[in-house]
Amino acid sequence: MKIGVALGSGSARGWAHIGVLRALAEMGVEPDIVCGTSIGAFVGAAHADGDLESLEAWVRTLSWQSVVSFFDIGGRGGMIKGDKLMAYFARYFVDRDFDDLPRPFACVATDLTSGREVWLKEGSVASAVRASIALPGLFAPQLRNERLLVDGGLVNPVPVSLARALGADVVIAVDLGSDLVSQRFKAPPAPSPASPWRQRLGQLFGRSGEAAAAGGNGNGSGPSLLDVVAGSINIMQVRIARSRLAGEPADVLVAPRLAQMGLLDFHRGAEAIDEGVEAVRVMQPAILRALGRD
């Protein structure tokens, strides 16, 4: 019996995948096949390469300031080029071809020209991950094999179908968006004194940027630009995920409760990891049944 994991999209909420994989390992469940979309590809690649422990240690040390340091602003086609982040990823986690990974791994991207789903399972892993995380408007698209690729969450937020195609008999899927659509925007707090660049960061990033903006997010009372974009993407991906999962159900669906986390709350990794562990604990009986170990 081959066990596959399908790690879903969800930006900063994706650090929960680390907790899910760690909790599965503690149960004695080691996936034979790893698939991911967007942040799920980022974490999945590290896991497939045997670097999950190192990734967790790094994520737990992230502060808002260190997150911002990876934002190489000014990319064509997106606010962030993504070069600094992926250079770090390739240097410290995965710098291999798919064929050199210890276990099978693949990830999902979207062809920006045709709108088709693209399964990436050959060539450079870091390049494939960069394509899979290219959230439109935030990260610049990735040119790969003469195709312009963006975030795989646009077409397949929880890649169960990919895990099945790679030969998984049992698929444990992780959906990071199950509790998002019901959330409403909250009025931002009153601004506090901050330098001009911090004020601008707060205006743009909203709740996610408050730590960097020292609580100041401009004089407006409505949601920030990024809040609006994030909310819209959340709605789209939740609806697509529900549709895909209805037609391509996983054997077990793990759903961490992460609606409190914003799009760029990468500095809240410890919280997300703990939620991932808790989600596996809740679903442990179902996981054991699916594997015939109950």
PDB file of C-alpha atoms in Angstrom:
ATOM      1  CA  MET A   1       0.000   0.000   0.000  1.00  0.00           C
ATOM      2  CA  LYS A   2       1.476   3.317  -1.088  1.00  0.00           C
ATOM      3  CA  ILE A   3       0.615   6.310   1.065  1.00  0.00           C
ATOM      4  CA  GLY A   4       0.438   9.722  -0.572  1.00  0.00           C
ATOM      5  CA  VAL A   5       0.047  13.162   0.971  1.00  0.00           C
ATOM      6  CA  ALA A   6      -1.511  16.071  -0.913  1.00  0.00           C
ATOM      7  CA  LEU A   7      -0.456  19.361   0.681  1.00  0.00           C
ATOM      8  CA  GLY A   8      -2.747  22.248  -0.208  1.00  0.00           C
ATOM      9  CA  SER A   9      -2.217  25.911  -0.978  1.00  0.00           C
ATOM     10  CA  GLY A  10      -2.702  28.648   1.590  1.00  0.00           C
ATOM     11  CA  SER A  11       0.298  30.983   1.750  1.00  0.00           C
ATOM     12  CA  ALA A  12       1.498  31.484   5.358  1.00  0.00           C
ATOM     13  CA  ARG A  13      -1.066  28.995   6.647  1.00  0.00           C
ATOM     14  CA  GLY A  14       1.016  26.370   4.865  1.00  0.00           C
ATOM     15  CA  TRP A  15       3.481  26.135   7.729  1.00  0.00           C
ATOM     16  CA  ALA A  16       0.784  23.893   9.225  1.00  0.00           C
ATOM     17  CA  HIS A  17       1.950  21.224   6.770  1.00  0.00           C
ATOM     18  CA  ILE A  18       5.116  20.895   8.851  1.00  0.00           C
ATOM     19  CA  GLY A  19       3.047  20.013  11.896  1.00  0.00           C
ATOM     20  CA  VAL A  20       0.906  17.593   9.897  1.00  0.00           C
ATOM     21  CA  LEU A  21       3.923  15.721   8.527  1.00  0.00           C
ATOM     22  CA  ARG A  22       5.628  15.627  11.910  1.00  0.00           C
ATOM     23  CA  ALA A  23       2.483  14.312  13.617  1.00  0.00           C
ATOM     24  CA  LEU A  24       2.057  11.645  10.939  1.00  0.00           C
ATOM     25  CA  ALA A  25       5.655  10.533  11.471  1.00  0.00           C
ATOM     26  CA  GLU A  26       5.026  10.253  15.209  1.00  0.00           C
ATOM     27  CA  MET A  27       2.099   7.939  14.355  1.00  0.00           C
ATOM     28  CA  GLY A  28       4.428   5.813  12.258  1.00  0.00           C
ATOM     29  CA  VAL A  29       2.927   7.076   8.984  1.00  0.00           C
ATOM     30  CA  GLU A  30       5.615   7.937   6.440  1.00  0.00           C
ATOM     31  CA  PRO A  31       4.270   8.943   3.020  1.00  0.00           C
ATOM     32  CA  ASP A  32       5.684   7.166  -0.009  1.00  0.00           C
ATOM     33  CA  ILE A  33       4.544   9.974  -2.334  1.00  0.00           C
ATOM     34  CA  VAL A  34       4.487  13.714  -1.644  1.00  0.00           C
ATOM     35  CA  CYS A  35       2.514  16.220  -3.717  1.00  0.00           C
ATOM     36  CA  GLY A  36       1.948  19.899  -3.102  1.00  0.00           C
ATOM     37  CA  THR A  37       0.430  23.076  -4.431  1.00  0.00           C
ATOM     38  CA  SER A  38       1.897  26.526  -3.695  1.00  0.00           C
ATOM     39  CA  ILE A  39       3.127  26.586  -0.077  1.00  0.00           C
ATOM     40  CA  GLY A  40       2.337  22.853  -0.032  1.00  0.00           C
ATOM     41  CA  ALA A  41       4.954  22.449  -2.767  1.00  0.00           C
ATOM     42  CA  PHE A  42       7.465  24.444  -0.713  1.00  0.00           C
ATOM     43  CA  VAL A  43       7.031  22.277   2.387  1.00  0.00           C
ATOM     44  CA  GLY A  44       6.533  19.074   0.400  1.00  0.00           C
ATOM     45  CA  ALA A  45       9.795  19.487  -1.481  1.00  0.00           C
ATOM     46  CA  ALA A  46      11.724  19.937   1.754  1.00  0.00           C
ATOM     47  CA  HIS A  47      10.064  16.844   3.202  1.00  0.00           C
ATOM     48  CA  ALA A  48      10.777  14.761   0.107  1.00  0.00           C
ATOM     49  CA  ASP A  49      14.428  15.775   0.395  1.00  0.00           C
ATOM     50  CA  GLY A  50      14.610  14.869   4.083  1.00  0.00           C
ATOM     51  CA  ASP A  51      14.893  18.484   5.232  1.00  0.00           C
ATOM     52  CA  LEU A  52      11.659  18.857   7.187  1.00  0.00           C
ATOM     53  CA  GLU A  53      13.397  19.153  10.563  1.00  0.00           C
ATOM     54  CA  SER A  54      15.682  21.906   9.278  1.00  0.00           C
ATOM     55  CA  LEU A  55      12.730  23.704   7.687  1.00  0.00           C
ATOM     56  CA  GLU A  56      10.782  23.602  10.946  1.00  0.00           C
ATOM     57  CA  ALA A  57      13.732  25.010  12.887  1.00  0.00           C
ATOM     58  CA  TRP A  58      14.032  27.871  10.382  1.00  0.00           C
ATOM     59  CA  VAL A  59      10.287  28.610  10.322  1.00  0.00           C
ATOM     60  CA  ARG A  60      10.129  28.805  14.115  1.00  0.00           C
ATOM     61  CA  THR A  61      12.805  31.520  14.120  1.00  0.00           C
ATOM     62  CA  LEU A  62      11.125  33.752  11.528  1.00  0.00           C
ATOM     63  CA  SER A  63      10.225  37.260  12.654  1.00  0.00           C
ATOM     64  CA  TRP A  64       8.275  39.789  10.621  1.00  0.00           C
ATOM     65  CA  GLN A  65      11.518  41.630   9.940  1.00  0.00           C
ATOM     66  CA  SER A  66      13.213  38.504   8.574  1.00  0.00           C
ATOM     67  CA  VAL A  67      10.171  37.755   6.405  1.00  0.00           C
ATOM     68  CA  VAL A  68      10.285  41.256   4.921  1.00  0.00           C
ATOM     69  CA  SER A  69      14.001  40.811   4.185  1.00  0.00           C
ATOM     70  CA  PHE A  70      13.084  38.149   1.602  1.00  0.00           C
ATOM     71  CA  PHE A  71      10.773  40.528  -0.266  1.00  0.00           C
ATOM     72  CA  ASP A  72      12.740  41.714  -3.295  1.00  0.00           C
ATOM     73  CA  ILE A  73      10.213  44.357  -4.304  1.00  0.00           C
ATOM     74  CA  GLY A  74       9.829  45.410  -7.909  1.00  0.00           C
ATOM     75  CA  GLY A  75       9.457  42.243  -9.935  1.00  0.00           C
ATOM     76  CA  ARG A  76       7.858  42.498 -13.340  1.00  0.00           C
ATOM     77  CA  GLY A  77       4.429  40.889 -13.163  1.00  0.00           C
ATOM     78  CA  GLY A  78       4.302  40.907  -9.367  1.00  0.00           C
ATOM     79  CA  MET A  79       5.207  42.974  -6.311  1.00  0.00           C
ATOM     80  CA  ILE A  80       7.875  40.429  -5.320  1.00  0.00           C
ATOM     81  CA  LYS A  81      10.416  38.842  -7.657  1.00  0.00           C
ATOM     82  CA  GLY A  82      10.969  35.860  -5.354  1.00  0.00           C
ATOM     83  CA  ASP A  83      14.646  35.447  -6.256  1.00  0.00           C
ATOM     84  CA  LYS A  84      15.951  35.982  -2.708  1.00  0.00           C
ATOM     85  CA  LEU A  85      13.532  33.501  -1.176  1.00  0.00           C
ATOM     86  CA  MET A  86      14.194  30.763  -3.700  1.00  0.00           C
ATOM     87  CA  ALA A  87      17.974  31.287  -3.580  1.00  0.00           C
ATOM     88  CA  TYR A  88      17.777  30.680   0.178  1.00  0.00           C
ATOM     89  CA  PHE A  89      15.491  27.663  -0.346  1.00  0.00           C
ATOM     90  CA  ALA A  90      17.865  26.093  -2.886  1.00  0.00           C
ATOM     91  CA  ARG A  91      20.912  26.765  -0.736  1.00  0.00           C
ATOM     92  CA  TYR A  92      19.641  25.437   2.580  1.00  0.00           C
ATOM     93  CA  PHE A  93      16.872  22.983   1.682  1.00  0.00           C
ATOM     94  CA  VAL A  94      16.421  21.635  -1.846  1.00  0.00           C
ATOM     95  CA  ASP A  95      18.872  22.095  -4.710  1.00  0.00           C
ATOM     96  CA  ARG A  96      18.286  18.926  -6.723  1.00  0.00           C
ATOM     97  CA  ASP A  97      16.467  17.507  -9.707  1.00  0.00           C
ATOM     98  CA  PHE A  98      13.285  15.540  -9.085  1.00  0.00           C
ATOM     99  CA  ASP A  99      14.999  12.265 -10.006  1.00  0.00           C
ATOM    100  CA  ASP A 100      17.543  12.764  -7.210  1.00  0.00           C
ATOM    101  CA  LEU A 101      15.006  13.089  -4.382  1.00  0.00           C
ATOM    102  CA  PRO A 102      14.813  10.230  -1.860  1.00  0.00           C
ATOM    103  CA  ARG A 103      11.061   9.866  -2.417  1.00  0.00           C
ATOM    104  CA  PRO A 104       8.676  10.753  -5.283  1.00  0.00           C
ATOM    105  CA  PHE A 105       7.531  14.364  -5.309  1.00  0.00           C
ATOM    106  CA  ALA A 106       5.541  16.519  -7.716  1.00  0.00           C
ATOM    107  CA  CYS A 107       3.800  19.885  -7.570  1.00  0.00           C
ATOM    108  CA  VAL A 108       1.123  21.872  -9.376  1.00  0.00           C
ATOM    109  CA  ALA A 109       1.326  25.157 -11.270  1.00  0.00           C
ATOM    110  CA  THR A 110      -0.996  26.990 -13.663  1.00  0.00           C
ATOM    111  CA  ASP A 111      -0.173  27.935 -17.245  1.00  0.00           C
ATOM    112  CA  LEU A 112      -0.973  31.644 -17.335  1.00  0.00           C
ATOM    113  CA  THR A 113      -1.533  31.622 -21.093  1.00  0.00           C
ATOM    114  CA  SER A 114      -3.849  28.639 -21.441  1.00  0.00           C
ATOM    115  CA  GLY A 115      -5.203  28.345 -17.899  1.00  0.00           C
ATOM    116  CA  ARG A 116      -4.299  24.676 -17.847  1.00  0.00           C
ATOM    117  CA  GLU A 117      -3.135  22.728 -14.821  1.00  0.00           C
ATOM    118  CA  VAL A 118       0.551  21.794 -15.068  1.00  0.00           C
ATOM    119  CA  TRP A 119       2.120  18.924 -13.152  1.00  0.00           C
ATOM    120  CA  LEU A 120       5.799  19.544 -12.436  1.00  0.00           C
ATOM    121  CA  LYS A 121       7.868  16.425 -11.788  1.00  0.00           C
ATOM    122  CA  GLU A 122      11.033  16.812 -13.865  1.00  0.00           C
ATOM    123  CA  GLY A 123      14.072  19.067 -13.813  1.00  0.00           C
ATOM    124  CA  SER A 124      14.951  21.504 -11.031  1.00  0.00           C
ATOM    125  CA  VAL A 125      12.875  21.136  -7.883  1.00  0.00           C
ATOM    126  CA  ALA A 126      13.556  24.717  -6.767  1.00  0.00           C
ATOM    127  CA  SER A 127      12.405  26.089 -10.125  1.00  0.00           C
ATOM    128  CA  ALA A 128       9.228  24.012  -9.955  1.00  0.00           C
ATOM    129  CA  VAL A 129       8.466  25.177  -6.420  1.00  0.00           C
ATOM    130  CA  ARG A 130       9.039  28.793  -7.478  1.00  0.00           C
ATOM    131  CA  ALA A 131       6.419  28.350 -10.213  1.00  0.00           C
ATOM    132  CA  SER A 132       3.933  26.685  -7.882  1.00  0.00           C
ATOM    133  CA  ILE A 133       4.076  29.525  -5.301  1.00  0.00           C
ATOM    134  CA  ALA A 134       3.750  32.391  -7.810  1.00  0.00           C
ATOM    135  CA  LEU A 135       0.577  33.903  -6.361  1.00  0.00           C
ATOM    136  CA  PRO A 136      -0.750  36.345  -8.990  1.00  0.00           C
ATOM    137  CA  GLY A 137      -0.093  39.967  -8.124  1.00  0.00           C
ATOM    138  CA  LEU A 138       2.261  39.087  -5.282  1.00  0.00           C
ATOM    139  CA  PHE A 139       4.970  36.918  -6.862  1.00  0.00           C
ATOM    140  CA  ALA A 140       6.099  37.403 -10.441  1.00  0.00           C
ATOM    141  CA  PRO A 141       5.273  34.473 -12.766  1.00  0.00           C
ATOM    142  CA  GLN A 142       7.968  31.867 -13.457  1.00  0.00           C
ATOM    143  CA  LEU A 143       9.102  31.079 -16.989  1.00  0.00           C
ATOM    144  CA  ARG A 144       9.730  27.332 -17.221  1.00  0.00           C
ATOM    145  CA  ASN A 145      10.080  25.291 -20.403  1.00  0.00           C
ATOM    146  CA  GLU A 146       8.758  28.216 -22.451  1.00  0.00           C
ATOM    147  CA  ARG A 147       5.591  28.417 -20.362  1.00  0.00           C
ATOM    148  CA  LEU A 148       4.676  31.270 -18.039  1.00  0.00           C
ATOM    149  CA  LEU A 149       3.549  29.634 -14.797  1.00  0.00           C
ATOM    150  CA  VAL A 150       1.721  30.938 -11.744  1.00  0.00           C
ATOM    151  CA  ASP A 151       0.325  29.532  -8.507  1.00  0.00           C
ATOM    152  CA  GLY A 152      -1.152  26.044  -8.774  1.00  0.00           C
ATOM    153  CA  GLY A 153      -3.881  26.953  -6.303  1.00  0.00           C
ATOM    154  CA  LEU A 154      -5.782  28.632  -9.130  1.00  0.00           C
ATOM    155  CA  VAL A 155      -6.655  25.249 -10.611  1.00  0.00           C
ATOM    156  CA  ASN A 156      -5.944  22.532  -8.023  1.00  0.00           C
ATOM    157  CA  PRO A 157      -5.613  23.832  -4.447  1.00  0.00           C
ATOM    158  CA  VAL A 158      -5.422  20.337  -2.885  1.00  0.00           C
ATOM    159  CA  PRO A 159      -3.670  18.023  -5.382  1.00  0.00           C
ATOM    160  CA  VAL A 160      -5.308  14.679  -4.607  1.00  0.00           C
ATOM    161  CA  SER A 161      -5.513  13.843  -8.317  1.00  0.00           C
ATOM    162  CA  LEU A 162      -1.741  14.249  -8.688  1.00  0.00           C
ATOM    163  CA  ALA A 163      -1.042  11.931  -5.765  1.00  0.00           C
ATOM    164  CA  ARG A 164      -3.336   9.293  -7.296  1.00  0.00           C
ATOM    165  CA  ALA A 165      -1.634   9.676 -10.670  1.00  0.00           C
ATOM    166  CA  LEU A 166       1.745   9.033  -9.059  1.00  0.00           C
ATOM    167  CA  GLY A 167       0.474   5.735  -7.670  1.00  0.00           C
ATOM    168  CA  ALA A 168      -0.848   6.493  -4.191  1.00  0.00           C
ATOM    169  CA  ASP A 169      -3.337   3.894  -2.923  1.00  0.00           C
ATOM    170  CA  VAL A 170      -4.311   5.969   0.111  1.00  0.00           C
ATOM    171  CA  VAL A 171      -4.236   9.767  -0.005  1.00  0.00           C
ATOM    172  CA  ILE A 172      -4.124  11.966   3.088  1.00  0.00           C
ATOM    173  CA  ALA A 173      -4.980  15.493   1.961  1.00  0.00           C
ATOM    174  CA  VAL A 174      -4.430  18.733   3.867  1.00  0.00           C
ATOM    175  CA  ASP A 175      -6.935  21.523   3.147  1.00  0.00           C
ATOM    176  CA  LEU A 176      -5.878  24.887   4.592  1.00  0.00           C
ATOM    177  CA  GLY A 177      -8.969  26.825   3.531  1.00  0.00           C
ATOM    178  CA  SER A 178     -11.901  24.960   5.026  1.00  0.00           C
ATOM    179  CA  ASP A 179     -12.768  27.716   7.534  1.00  0.00           C
ATOM    180  CA  LEU A 180     -11.871  30.868   5.588  1.00  0.00           C
ATOM    181  CA  VAL A 181     -14.899  32.107   3.677  1.00  0.00           C
ATOM    182  CA  SER A 182     -16.969  32.838   6.779  1.00  0.00           C
ATOM    183  CA  GLN A 183     -14.397  35.336   8.047  1.00  0.00           C
ATOM    184  CA  ARG A 184     -15.192  39.049   7.814  1.00  0.00           C
ATOM    185  CA  PHE A 185     -12.876  41.996   7.622  1.00  0.00           C
ATOM    186  CA  LYS A 186     -12.356  43.885  10.861  1.00  0.00           C
ATOM    187  CA  ALA A 187     -11.761  47.594  11.087  1.00  0.00           C
ATOM    188  CA  PRO A 188      -8.033  48.259  11.506  1.00  0.00           C
ATOM    189  CA  PRO A 189      -6.766  49.816  14.731  1.00  0.00           C
ATOM    190  CA  ALA A 190      -6.011  53.509  14.947  1.00  0.00           C
ATOM    191  CA  PRO A 191      -2.639  54.365  13.398  1.00  0.00           C
ATOM    192  CA  SER A 192       0.352  55.050  15.598  1.00  0.00           C
ATOM    193  CA  PRO A 193       3.475  57.057  14.763  1.00  0.00           C
ATOM    194  CA  ALA A 194       5.754  55.264  12.298  1.00  0.00           C
ATOM    195  CA  SER A 195       8.247  56.072   9.597  1.00  0.00           C
ATOM    196  CA  PRO A 196       6.808  56.680   6.099  1.00  0.00           C
ATOM    197  CA  TRP A 197       7.930  53.300   4.736  1.00  0.00           C
ATOM    198  CA  ARG A 198       6.411  51.512   7.715  1.00  0.00           C
ATOM    199  CA  GLN A 199       3.139  53.375   7.218  1.00  0.00           C
ATOM    200  CA  ARG A 200       3.107  52.390   3.568  1.00  0.00           C
ATOM    201  CA  LEU A 201       3.838  48.775   4.467  1.00  0.00           C
ATOM    202  CA  GLY A 202       0.942  48.832   6.881  1.00  0.00           C
ATOM    203  CA  GLN A 203      -1.408  50.335   4.290  1.00  0.00           C
ATOM    204  CA  LEU A 204      -0.482  47.661   1.776  1.00  0.00           C
ATOM    205  CA  PHE A 205      -0.282  44.581   3.979  1.00  0.00           C
ATOM    206  CA  GLY A 206      -3.043  45.422   6.457  1.00  0.00           C
ATOM    207  CA  ARG A 207      -3.201  43.055   9.427  1.00  0.00           C
ATOM    208  CA  SER A 208      -0.187  41.073   8.231  1.00  0.00           C
ATOM    209  CA  GLY A 209       1.915  44.221   8.228  1.00  0.00           C
ATOM    210  CA  GLU A 210       0.960  45.641  11.583  1.00  0.00           C
ATOM    211  CA  ALA A 211       4.000  44.138  13.287  1.00  0.00           C
ATOM    212  CA  ALA A 212       6.277  45.869  10.812  1.00  0.00           C
ATOM    213  CA  ALA A 213       4.254  49.061  10.777  1.00  0.00           C
ATOM    214  CA  ALA A 214       4.280  49.356  14.570  1.00  0.00           C
ATOM    215  CA  GLY A 215       0.501  49.197  14.550  1.00  0.00           C
ATOM    216  CA  GLY A 216       0.040  51.863  11.896  1.00  0.00           C
ATOM    217  CA  ASN A 217      -1.817  50.981   8.719  1.00  0.00           C
ATOM    218  CA  GLY A 218      -2.784  54.350   7.324  1.00  0.00           C
ATOM    219  CA  ASN A 219      -5.780  56.553   7.826  1.00  0.00           C
ATOM    220  CA  GLY A 220      -8.305  54.417   5.959  1.00  0.00           C
ATOM    221  CA  SER A 221     -10.914  52.445   7.832  1.00  0.00           C
ATOM    222  CA  GLY A 222     -11.492  49.723   5.246  1.00  0.00           C
ATOM    223  CA  PRO A 223      -9.463  46.638   4.325  1.00  0.00           C
ATOM    224  CA  SER A 224      -6.074  47.071   2.703  1.00  0.00           C
ATOM    225  CA  LEU A 225      -5.310  46.205  -0.905  1.00  0.00           C
ATOM    226  CA  LEU A 226      -3.727  42.950   0.153  1.00  0.00           C
ATOM    227  CA  ASP A 227      -6.690  42.097   2.392  1.00  0.00           C
ATOM    228  CA  VAL A 228      -9.005  42.472  -0.583  1.00  0.00           C
ATOM    229  CA  VAL A 229      -6.758  40.421  -2.866  1.00  0.00           C
ATOM    230  CA  ALA A 230      -6.252  37.756  -0.204  1.00  0.00           C
ATOM    231  CA  GLY A 231      -9.951  37.548   0.579  1.00  0.00           C
ATOM    232  CA  SER A 232     -10.803  37.189  -3.092  1.00  0.00           C
ATOM    233  CA  ILE A 233      -8.192  34.478  -3.627  1.00  0.00           C
ATOM    234  CA  ASN A 234      -9.401  32.671  -0.509  1.00  0.00           C
ATOM    235  CA  ILE A 235     -12.964  32.564  -1.800  1.00  0.00           C
ATOM    236  CA  MET A 236     -11.858  31.345  -5.210  1.00  0.00           C
ATOM    237  CA  GLN A 237      -9.556  28.639  -3.879  1.00  0.00           C
ATOM    238  CA  VAL A 238     -12.041  27.406  -1.282  1.00  0.00           C
ATOM    239  CA  ARG A 239     -14.739  27.002  -3.934  1.00  0.00           C
ATOM    240  CA  ILE A 240     -12.356  25.272  -6.344  1.00  0.00           C
ATOM    241  CA  ALA A 241     -11.042  22.995  -3.591  1.00  0.00           C
ATOM    242  CA  ARG A 242     -14.541  21.942  -2.581  1.00  0.00           C
ATOM    243  CA  SER A 243     -15.426  21.167  -6.179  1.00  0.00           C
ATOM    244  CA  ARG A 244     -12.217  19.219  -6.856  1.00  0.00           C
ATOM    245  CA  LEU A 245     -12.431  17.280  -3.588  1.00  0.00           C
ATOM    246  CA  ALA A 246     -16.046  16.337  -4.304  1.00  0.00           C
ATOM    247  CA  GLY A 247     -15.022  14.761  -7.600  1.00  0.00           C
ATOM    248  CA  GLU A 248     -11.610  13.509  -6.441  1.00  0.00           C
ATOM    249  CA  PRO A 249     -12.031  12.751  -2.737  1.00  0.00           C
ATOM    250  CA  ALA A 250      -9.127  11.985  -0.468  1.00  0.00           C
ATOM    251  CA  ASP A 251      -9.234   8.967   1.804  1.00  0.00           C
ATOM    252  CA  VAL A 252      -8.636  11.290   4.766  1.00  0.00           C
ATOM    253  CA  LEU A 253      -8.988  15.078   4.798  1.00  0.00           C
ATOM    254  CA  VAL A 254      -6.995  16.955   7.447  1.00  0.00           C
ATOM    255  CA  ALA A 255      -8.203  20.527   7.967  1.00  0.00           C
ATOM    256  CA  PRO A 256      -6.196  22.752  10.340  1.00  0.00           C
ATOM    257  CA  ARG A 257      -8.172  25.719  11.728  1.00  0.00           C
ATOM    258  CA  LEU A 258      -6.178  28.694  10.478  1.00  0.00           C
ATOM    259  CA  ALA A 259      -8.645  31.430   9.523  1.00  0.00           C
ATOM    260  CA  GLN A 260      -7.015  33.743  12.072  1.00  0.00           C
ATOM    261  CA  MET A 261      -3.810  33.860  10.006  1.00  0.00           C
ATOM    262  CA  GLY A 262      -3.276  36.407   7.235  1.00  0.00           C
ATOM    263  CA  LEU A 263      -1.808  35.911   3.786  1.00  0.00           C
ATOM    264  CA  LEU A 264       1.697  37.036   4.803  1.00  0.00           C
ATOM    265  CA  ASP A 265       1.782  35.962   8.446  1.00  0.00           C
ATOM    266  CA  PHE A 266       4.841  33.803   7.812  1.00  0.00           C
ATOM    267  CA  HIS A 267       6.265  34.942  11.150  1.00  0.00           C
ATOM    268  CA  ARG A 268       3.501  33.002  12.949  1.00  0.00           C
ATOM    269  CA  GLY A 269       4.973  29.647  11.998  1.00  0.00           C
ATOM    270  CA  ALA A 270       4.925  28.117  15.474  1.00  0.00           C
ATOM    271  CA  GLU A 271       1.186  28.739  15.732  1.00  0.00           C
ATOM    272  CA  ALA A 272       0.509  27.184  12.318  1.00  0.00           C
ATOM    273  CA  ILE A 273       2.706  24.151  13.043  1.00  0.00           C
ATOM    274  CA  ASP A 274       0.872  23.500  16.304  1.00  0.00           C
ATOM    275  CA  GLU A 275      -2.481  23.702  14.484  1.00  0.00           C
ATOM    276  CA  GLY A 276      -1.229  21.121  12.004  1.00  0.00           C
ATOM    277  CA  VAL A 277      -0.292  18.743  14.806  1.00  0.00           C
ATOM    278  CA  GLU A 278      -3.694  19.216  16.437  1.00  0.00           C
ATOM    279  CA  ALA A 279      -5.528  18.595  13.153  1.00  0.00           C
ATOM    280  CA  VAL A 280      -3.791  15.224  12.766  1.00  0.00           C
ATOM    281  CA  ARG A 281      -4.603  14.333  16.365  1.00  0.00           C
ATOM    282  CA  VAL A 282      -8.295  14.950  15.678  1.00  0.00           C
ATOM    283  CA  MET A 283      -8.199  12.815  12.526  1.00  0.00           C
ATOM    284  CA  GLN A 284      -5.980  10.036  13.911  1.00  0.00           C
ATOM    285  CA  PRO A 285      -8.776   7.413  14.126  1.00  0.00           C
ATOM    286  CA  ALA A 286      -9.776   8.086  10.511  1.00  0.00           C
ATOM    287  CA  ILE A 287      -6.154   7.910   9.356  1.00  0.00           C
ATOM    288  CA  LEU A 288      -5.600   4.569  11.083  1.00  0.00           C
ATOM    289  CA  ARG A 289      -8.839   3.189   9.589  1.00  0.00           C
ATOM    290  CA  ALA A 290      -7.834   4.278   6.096  1.00  0.00           C
ATOM    291  CA  LEU A 291      -4.494   2.486   6.508  1.00  0.00           C
ATOM    292  CA  GLY A 292      -6.090  -0.634   7.976  1.00  0.00           C
ATOM    293  CA  ARG A 293      -4.374  -0.163  11.323  1.00  0.00           C
ATOM    294  CA  ASP A 294      -7.367   0.451  13.588  1.00  0.00           C
TER     295      ASP A 294
END
